[in-house]
PDB file of C-alpha atoms in Angstrom:
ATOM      1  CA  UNK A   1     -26.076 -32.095  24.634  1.00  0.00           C
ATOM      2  CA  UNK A   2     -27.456 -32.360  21.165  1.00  0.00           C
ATOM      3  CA  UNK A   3     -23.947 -33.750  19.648  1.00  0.00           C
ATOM      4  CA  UNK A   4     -22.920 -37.053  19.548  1.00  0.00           C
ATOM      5  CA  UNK A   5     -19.798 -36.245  21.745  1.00  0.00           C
ATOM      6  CA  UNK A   6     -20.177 -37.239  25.302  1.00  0.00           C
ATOM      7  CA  UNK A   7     -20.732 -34.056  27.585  1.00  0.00           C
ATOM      8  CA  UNK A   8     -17.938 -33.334  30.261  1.00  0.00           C
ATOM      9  CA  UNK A   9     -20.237 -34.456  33.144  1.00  0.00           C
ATOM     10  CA  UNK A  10     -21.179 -37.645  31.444  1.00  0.00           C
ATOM     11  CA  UNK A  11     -16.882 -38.317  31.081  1.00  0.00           C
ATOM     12  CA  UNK A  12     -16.777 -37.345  34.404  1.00  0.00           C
ATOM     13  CA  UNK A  13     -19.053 -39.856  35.747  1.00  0.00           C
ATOM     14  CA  UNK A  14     -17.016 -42.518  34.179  1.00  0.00           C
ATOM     15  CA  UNK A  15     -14.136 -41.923  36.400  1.00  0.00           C
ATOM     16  CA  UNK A  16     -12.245 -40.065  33.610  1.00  0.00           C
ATOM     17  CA  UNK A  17      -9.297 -38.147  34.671  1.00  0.00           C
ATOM     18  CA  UNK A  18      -9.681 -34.476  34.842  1.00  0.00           C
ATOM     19  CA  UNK A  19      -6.297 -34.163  32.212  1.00  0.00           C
ATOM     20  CA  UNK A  20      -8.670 -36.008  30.152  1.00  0.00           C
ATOM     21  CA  UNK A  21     -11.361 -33.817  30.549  1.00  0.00           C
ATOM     22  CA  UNK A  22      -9.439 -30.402  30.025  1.00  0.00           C
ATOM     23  CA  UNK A  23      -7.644 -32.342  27.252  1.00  0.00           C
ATOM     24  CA  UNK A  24     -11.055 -32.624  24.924  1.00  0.00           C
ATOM     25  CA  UNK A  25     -12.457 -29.672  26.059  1.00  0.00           C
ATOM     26  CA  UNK A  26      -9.361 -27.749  25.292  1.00  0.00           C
ATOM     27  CA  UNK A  27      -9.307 -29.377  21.478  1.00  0.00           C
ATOM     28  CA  UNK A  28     -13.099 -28.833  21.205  1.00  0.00           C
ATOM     29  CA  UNK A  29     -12.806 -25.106  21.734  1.00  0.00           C
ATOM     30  CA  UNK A  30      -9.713 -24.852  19.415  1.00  0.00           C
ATOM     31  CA  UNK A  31     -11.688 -26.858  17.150  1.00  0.00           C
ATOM     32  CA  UNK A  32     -14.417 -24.744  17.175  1.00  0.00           C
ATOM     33  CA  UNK A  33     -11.973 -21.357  16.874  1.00  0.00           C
ATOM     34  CA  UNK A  34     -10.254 -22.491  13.757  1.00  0.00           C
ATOM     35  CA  UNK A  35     -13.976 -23.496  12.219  1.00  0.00           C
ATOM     36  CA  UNK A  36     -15.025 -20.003  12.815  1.00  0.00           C
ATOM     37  CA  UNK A  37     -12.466 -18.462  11.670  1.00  0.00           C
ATOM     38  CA  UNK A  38     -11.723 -20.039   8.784  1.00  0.00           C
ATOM     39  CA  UNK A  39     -15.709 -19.704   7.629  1.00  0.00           C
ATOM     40  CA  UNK A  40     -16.319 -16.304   8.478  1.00  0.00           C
ATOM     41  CA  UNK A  41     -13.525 -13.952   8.413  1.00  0.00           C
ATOM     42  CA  UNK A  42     -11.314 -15.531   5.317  1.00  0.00           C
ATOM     43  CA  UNK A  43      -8.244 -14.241   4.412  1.00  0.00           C
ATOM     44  CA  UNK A  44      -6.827 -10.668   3.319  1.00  0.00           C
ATOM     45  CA  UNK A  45      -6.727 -10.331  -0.455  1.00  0.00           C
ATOM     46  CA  UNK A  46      -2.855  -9.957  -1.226  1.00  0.00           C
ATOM     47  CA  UNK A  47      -3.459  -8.535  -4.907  1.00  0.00           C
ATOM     48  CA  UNK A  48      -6.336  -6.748  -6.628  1.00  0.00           C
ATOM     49  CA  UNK A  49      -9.176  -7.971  -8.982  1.00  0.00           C
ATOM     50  CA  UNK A  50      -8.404  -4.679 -11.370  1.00  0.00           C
ATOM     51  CA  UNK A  51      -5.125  -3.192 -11.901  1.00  0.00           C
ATOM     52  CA  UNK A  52      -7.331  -0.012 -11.446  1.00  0.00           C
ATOM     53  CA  UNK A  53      -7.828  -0.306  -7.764  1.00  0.00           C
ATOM     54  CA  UNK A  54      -4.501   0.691  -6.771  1.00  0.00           C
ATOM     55  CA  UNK A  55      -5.566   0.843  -3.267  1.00  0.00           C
ATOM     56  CA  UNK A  56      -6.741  -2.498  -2.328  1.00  0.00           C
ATOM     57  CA  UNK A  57      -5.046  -5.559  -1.332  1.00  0.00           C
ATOM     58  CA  UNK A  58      -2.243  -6.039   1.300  1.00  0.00           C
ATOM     59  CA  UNK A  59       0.025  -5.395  -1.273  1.00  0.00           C
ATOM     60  CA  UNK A  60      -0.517  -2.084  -2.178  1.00  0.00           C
ATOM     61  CA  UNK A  61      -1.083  -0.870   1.851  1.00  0.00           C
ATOM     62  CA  UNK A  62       2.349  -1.833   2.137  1.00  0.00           C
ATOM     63  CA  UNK A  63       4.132  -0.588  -1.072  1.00  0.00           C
ATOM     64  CA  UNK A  64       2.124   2.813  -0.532  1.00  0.00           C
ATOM     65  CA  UNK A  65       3.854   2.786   3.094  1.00  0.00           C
ATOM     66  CA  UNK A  66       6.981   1.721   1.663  1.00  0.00           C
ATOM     67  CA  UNK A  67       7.076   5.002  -0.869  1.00  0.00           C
ATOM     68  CA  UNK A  68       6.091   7.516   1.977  1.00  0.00           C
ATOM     69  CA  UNK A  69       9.613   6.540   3.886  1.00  0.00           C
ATOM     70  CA  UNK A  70      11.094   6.227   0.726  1.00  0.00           C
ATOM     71  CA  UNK A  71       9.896   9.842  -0.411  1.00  0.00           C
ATOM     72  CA  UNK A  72      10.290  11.092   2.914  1.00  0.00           C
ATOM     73  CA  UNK A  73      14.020  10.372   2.847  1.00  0.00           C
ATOM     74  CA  UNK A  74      15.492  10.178  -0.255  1.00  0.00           C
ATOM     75  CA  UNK A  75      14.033  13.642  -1.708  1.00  0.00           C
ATOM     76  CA  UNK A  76      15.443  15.477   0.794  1.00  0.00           C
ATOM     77  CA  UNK A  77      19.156  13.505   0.545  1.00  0.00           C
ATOM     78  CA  UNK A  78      18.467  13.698  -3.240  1.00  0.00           C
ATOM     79  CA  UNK A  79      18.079  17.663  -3.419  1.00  0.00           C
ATOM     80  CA  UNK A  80      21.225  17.922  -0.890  1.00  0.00           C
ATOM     81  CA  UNK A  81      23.358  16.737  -2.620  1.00  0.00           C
ATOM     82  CA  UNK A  82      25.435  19.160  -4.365  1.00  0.00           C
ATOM     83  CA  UNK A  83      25.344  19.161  -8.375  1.00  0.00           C
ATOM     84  CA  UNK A  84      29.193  18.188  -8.334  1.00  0.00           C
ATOM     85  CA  UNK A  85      28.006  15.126  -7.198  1.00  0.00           C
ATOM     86  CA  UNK A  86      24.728  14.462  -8.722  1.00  0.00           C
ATOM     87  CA  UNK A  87      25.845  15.296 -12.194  1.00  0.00           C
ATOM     88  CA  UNK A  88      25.170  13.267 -15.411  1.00  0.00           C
ATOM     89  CA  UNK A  89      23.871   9.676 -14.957  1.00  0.00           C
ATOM     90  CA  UNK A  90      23.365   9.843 -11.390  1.00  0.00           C
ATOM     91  CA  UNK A  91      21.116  12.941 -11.545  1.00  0.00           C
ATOM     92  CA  UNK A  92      18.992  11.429 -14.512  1.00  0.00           C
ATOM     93  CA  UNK A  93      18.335   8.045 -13.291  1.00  0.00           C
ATOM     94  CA  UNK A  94      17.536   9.368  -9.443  1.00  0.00           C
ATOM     95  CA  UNK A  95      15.065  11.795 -11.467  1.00  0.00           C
ATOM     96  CA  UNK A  96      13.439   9.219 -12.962  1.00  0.00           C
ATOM     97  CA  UNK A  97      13.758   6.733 -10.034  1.00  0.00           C
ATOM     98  CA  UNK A  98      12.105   9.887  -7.781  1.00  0.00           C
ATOM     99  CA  UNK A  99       9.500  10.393 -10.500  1.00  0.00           C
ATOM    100  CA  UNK A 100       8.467   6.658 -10.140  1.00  0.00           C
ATOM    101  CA  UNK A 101       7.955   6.706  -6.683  1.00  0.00           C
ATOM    102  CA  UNK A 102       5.867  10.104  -6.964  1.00  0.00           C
ATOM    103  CA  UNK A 103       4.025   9.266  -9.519  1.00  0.00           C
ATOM    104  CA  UNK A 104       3.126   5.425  -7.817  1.00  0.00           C
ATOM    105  CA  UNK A 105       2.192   7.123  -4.339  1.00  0.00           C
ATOM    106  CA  UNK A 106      -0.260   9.818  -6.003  1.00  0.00           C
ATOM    107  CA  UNK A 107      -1.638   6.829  -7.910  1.00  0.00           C
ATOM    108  CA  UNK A 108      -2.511   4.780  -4.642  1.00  0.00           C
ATOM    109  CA  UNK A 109      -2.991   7.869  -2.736  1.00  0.00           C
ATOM    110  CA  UNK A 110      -5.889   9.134  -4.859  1.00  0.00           C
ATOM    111  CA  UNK A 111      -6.992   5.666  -5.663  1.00  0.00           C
ATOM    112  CA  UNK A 112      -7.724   5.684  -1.122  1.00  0.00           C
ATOM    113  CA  UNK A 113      -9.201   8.899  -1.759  1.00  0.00           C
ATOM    114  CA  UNK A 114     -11.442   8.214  -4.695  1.00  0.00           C
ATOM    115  CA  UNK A 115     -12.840   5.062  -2.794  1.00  0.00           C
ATOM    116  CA  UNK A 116     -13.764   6.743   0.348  1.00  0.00           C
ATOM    117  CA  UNK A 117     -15.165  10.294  -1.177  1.00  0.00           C
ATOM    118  CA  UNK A 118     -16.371   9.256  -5.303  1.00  0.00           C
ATOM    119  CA  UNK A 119     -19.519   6.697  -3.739  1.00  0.00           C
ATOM    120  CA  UNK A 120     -20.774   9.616  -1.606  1.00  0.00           C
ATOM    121  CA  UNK A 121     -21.582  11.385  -5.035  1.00  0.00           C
ATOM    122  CA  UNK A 122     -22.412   8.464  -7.023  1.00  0.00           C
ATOM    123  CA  UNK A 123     -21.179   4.773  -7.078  1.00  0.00           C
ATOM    124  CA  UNK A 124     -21.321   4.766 -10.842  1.00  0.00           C
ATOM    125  CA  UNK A 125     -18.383   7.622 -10.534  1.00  0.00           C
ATOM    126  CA  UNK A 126     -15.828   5.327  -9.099  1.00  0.00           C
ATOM    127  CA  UNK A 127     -14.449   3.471 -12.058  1.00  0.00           C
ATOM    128  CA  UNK A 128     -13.980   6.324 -14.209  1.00  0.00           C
ATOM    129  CA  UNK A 129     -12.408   8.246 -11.422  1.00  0.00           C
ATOM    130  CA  UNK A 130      -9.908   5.423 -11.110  1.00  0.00           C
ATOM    131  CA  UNK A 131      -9.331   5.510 -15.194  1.00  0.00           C
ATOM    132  CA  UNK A 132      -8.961   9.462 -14.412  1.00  0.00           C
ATOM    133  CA  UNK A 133      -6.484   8.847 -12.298  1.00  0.00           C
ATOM    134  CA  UNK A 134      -4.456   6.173 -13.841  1.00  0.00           C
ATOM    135  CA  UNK A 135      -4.376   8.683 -17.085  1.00  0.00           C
ATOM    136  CA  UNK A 136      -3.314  11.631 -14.982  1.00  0.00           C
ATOM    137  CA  UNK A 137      -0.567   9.177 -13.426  1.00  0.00           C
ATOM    138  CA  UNK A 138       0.790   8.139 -16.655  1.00  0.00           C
ATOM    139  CA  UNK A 139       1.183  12.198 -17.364  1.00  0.00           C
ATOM    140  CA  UNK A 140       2.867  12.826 -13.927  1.00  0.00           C
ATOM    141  CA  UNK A 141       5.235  10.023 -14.814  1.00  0.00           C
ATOM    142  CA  UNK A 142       6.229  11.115 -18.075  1.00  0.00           C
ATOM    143  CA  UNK A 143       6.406  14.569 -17.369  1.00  0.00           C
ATOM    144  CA  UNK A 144       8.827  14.487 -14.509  1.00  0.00           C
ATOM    145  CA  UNK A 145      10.740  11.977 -16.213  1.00  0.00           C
ATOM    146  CA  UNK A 146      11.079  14.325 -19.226  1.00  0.00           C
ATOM    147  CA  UNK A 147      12.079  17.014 -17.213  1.00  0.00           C
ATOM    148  CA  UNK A 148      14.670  14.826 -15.139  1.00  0.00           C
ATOM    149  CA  UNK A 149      16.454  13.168 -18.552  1.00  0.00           C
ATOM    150  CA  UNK A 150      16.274  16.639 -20.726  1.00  0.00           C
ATOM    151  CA  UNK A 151      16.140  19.602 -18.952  1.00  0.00           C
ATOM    152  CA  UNK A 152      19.145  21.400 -17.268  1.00  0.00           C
ATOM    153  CA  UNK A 153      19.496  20.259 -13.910  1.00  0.00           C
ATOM    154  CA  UNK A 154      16.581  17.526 -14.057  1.00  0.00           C
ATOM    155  CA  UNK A 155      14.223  17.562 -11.262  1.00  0.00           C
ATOM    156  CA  UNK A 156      16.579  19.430  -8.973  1.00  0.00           C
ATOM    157  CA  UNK A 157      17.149  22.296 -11.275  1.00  0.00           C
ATOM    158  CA  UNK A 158      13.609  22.591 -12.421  1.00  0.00           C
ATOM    159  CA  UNK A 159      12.633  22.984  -8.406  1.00  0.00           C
ATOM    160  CA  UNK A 160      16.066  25.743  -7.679  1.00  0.00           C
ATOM    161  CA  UNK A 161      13.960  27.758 -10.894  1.00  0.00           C
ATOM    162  CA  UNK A 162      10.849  27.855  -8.984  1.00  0.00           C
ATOM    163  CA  UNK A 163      13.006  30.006  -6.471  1.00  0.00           C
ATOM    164  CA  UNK A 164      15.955  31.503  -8.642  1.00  0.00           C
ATOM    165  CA  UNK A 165      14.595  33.692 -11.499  1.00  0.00           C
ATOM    166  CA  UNK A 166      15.888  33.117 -14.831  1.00  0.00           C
ATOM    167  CA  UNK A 167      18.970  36.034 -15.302  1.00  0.00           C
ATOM    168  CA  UNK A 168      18.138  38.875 -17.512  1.00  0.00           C
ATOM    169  CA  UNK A 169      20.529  39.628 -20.534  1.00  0.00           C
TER     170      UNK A 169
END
């Protein structure tokens, strides 16, 4: 071999034992695995470079899976619950809670979409795509969160007028 390590027929030939032998060869390879490894493939980025990219890093992958179980079951539980219940402080602040966690999974949502689909156009598109994004976010956010602190009913009674008409006097 071109190394300076002894090959395993040259230990061998010494009259080492063969634990010895799958011993170093053993390390060698692990060795070799962790070397490779740790050059090429580095590590996952936990946190973005740019606020902006709301879809990269580990963190936001798992946030933006967090939100669709959180959506998935607390909306419906949320506009179950009858308005006995969900009157006053508890309505509001679930409102604005729900309009959060909208508002933050449209954000990374269209932030996925906007990297895969805004390149094929133009590269030059992406960044302010994301700022068009963040700006319709902050809208979304402060919209619902209106509607959920001032208006009659908050989210929940803004949604039952999409289906009840308003009564004419």
């Amino acid at each position: 071999t071109t190394s300076n390590q002894p090959s395993v027929t040259a230990l061998y030939s010494n009259k080492t034992s063969c634990l010895e032998i799958l011993t170093l060869t053993m390390l060698r390879s692990a060795t070799t695995r962790l070397t490779y490894r740790a050059t090429t493939t580095g590590t996952r980025r936990l946190f973005s470079s740019n606020p902006l990219e709301a879809d990269s890093g580990a963190l936001a992958t798992h946030a933006h899976h967090a939100m669709n179980l959180a959506l998935a079951v607390l909306a419906p539980v949320y506009f179950m619950v009858p308005e006995s219940y969900s009157d006053g402080f508890f309505s509001k602040s679930f409102g604005v809670l729900l309009s959060a966690n909208i508002t933050a999974h449209s954000w990374i949502g269209l932030n996925y979409v906007a990297t895969d689909y805004v390149p094929k156009v133009s590269k030059a598109l992406l960044p302010p795509a994301r700022y068009a994004i963040a700006g319709m976010s902050f809208v979304t956010f402060f919209g619902l969160s209106r509607i959920a602190i001032s208006s009659p009913g908050g989210i929940k009674g803004c949604i039952k007028g999409l289906w009840n008409p308003p009564k004419k006097e």
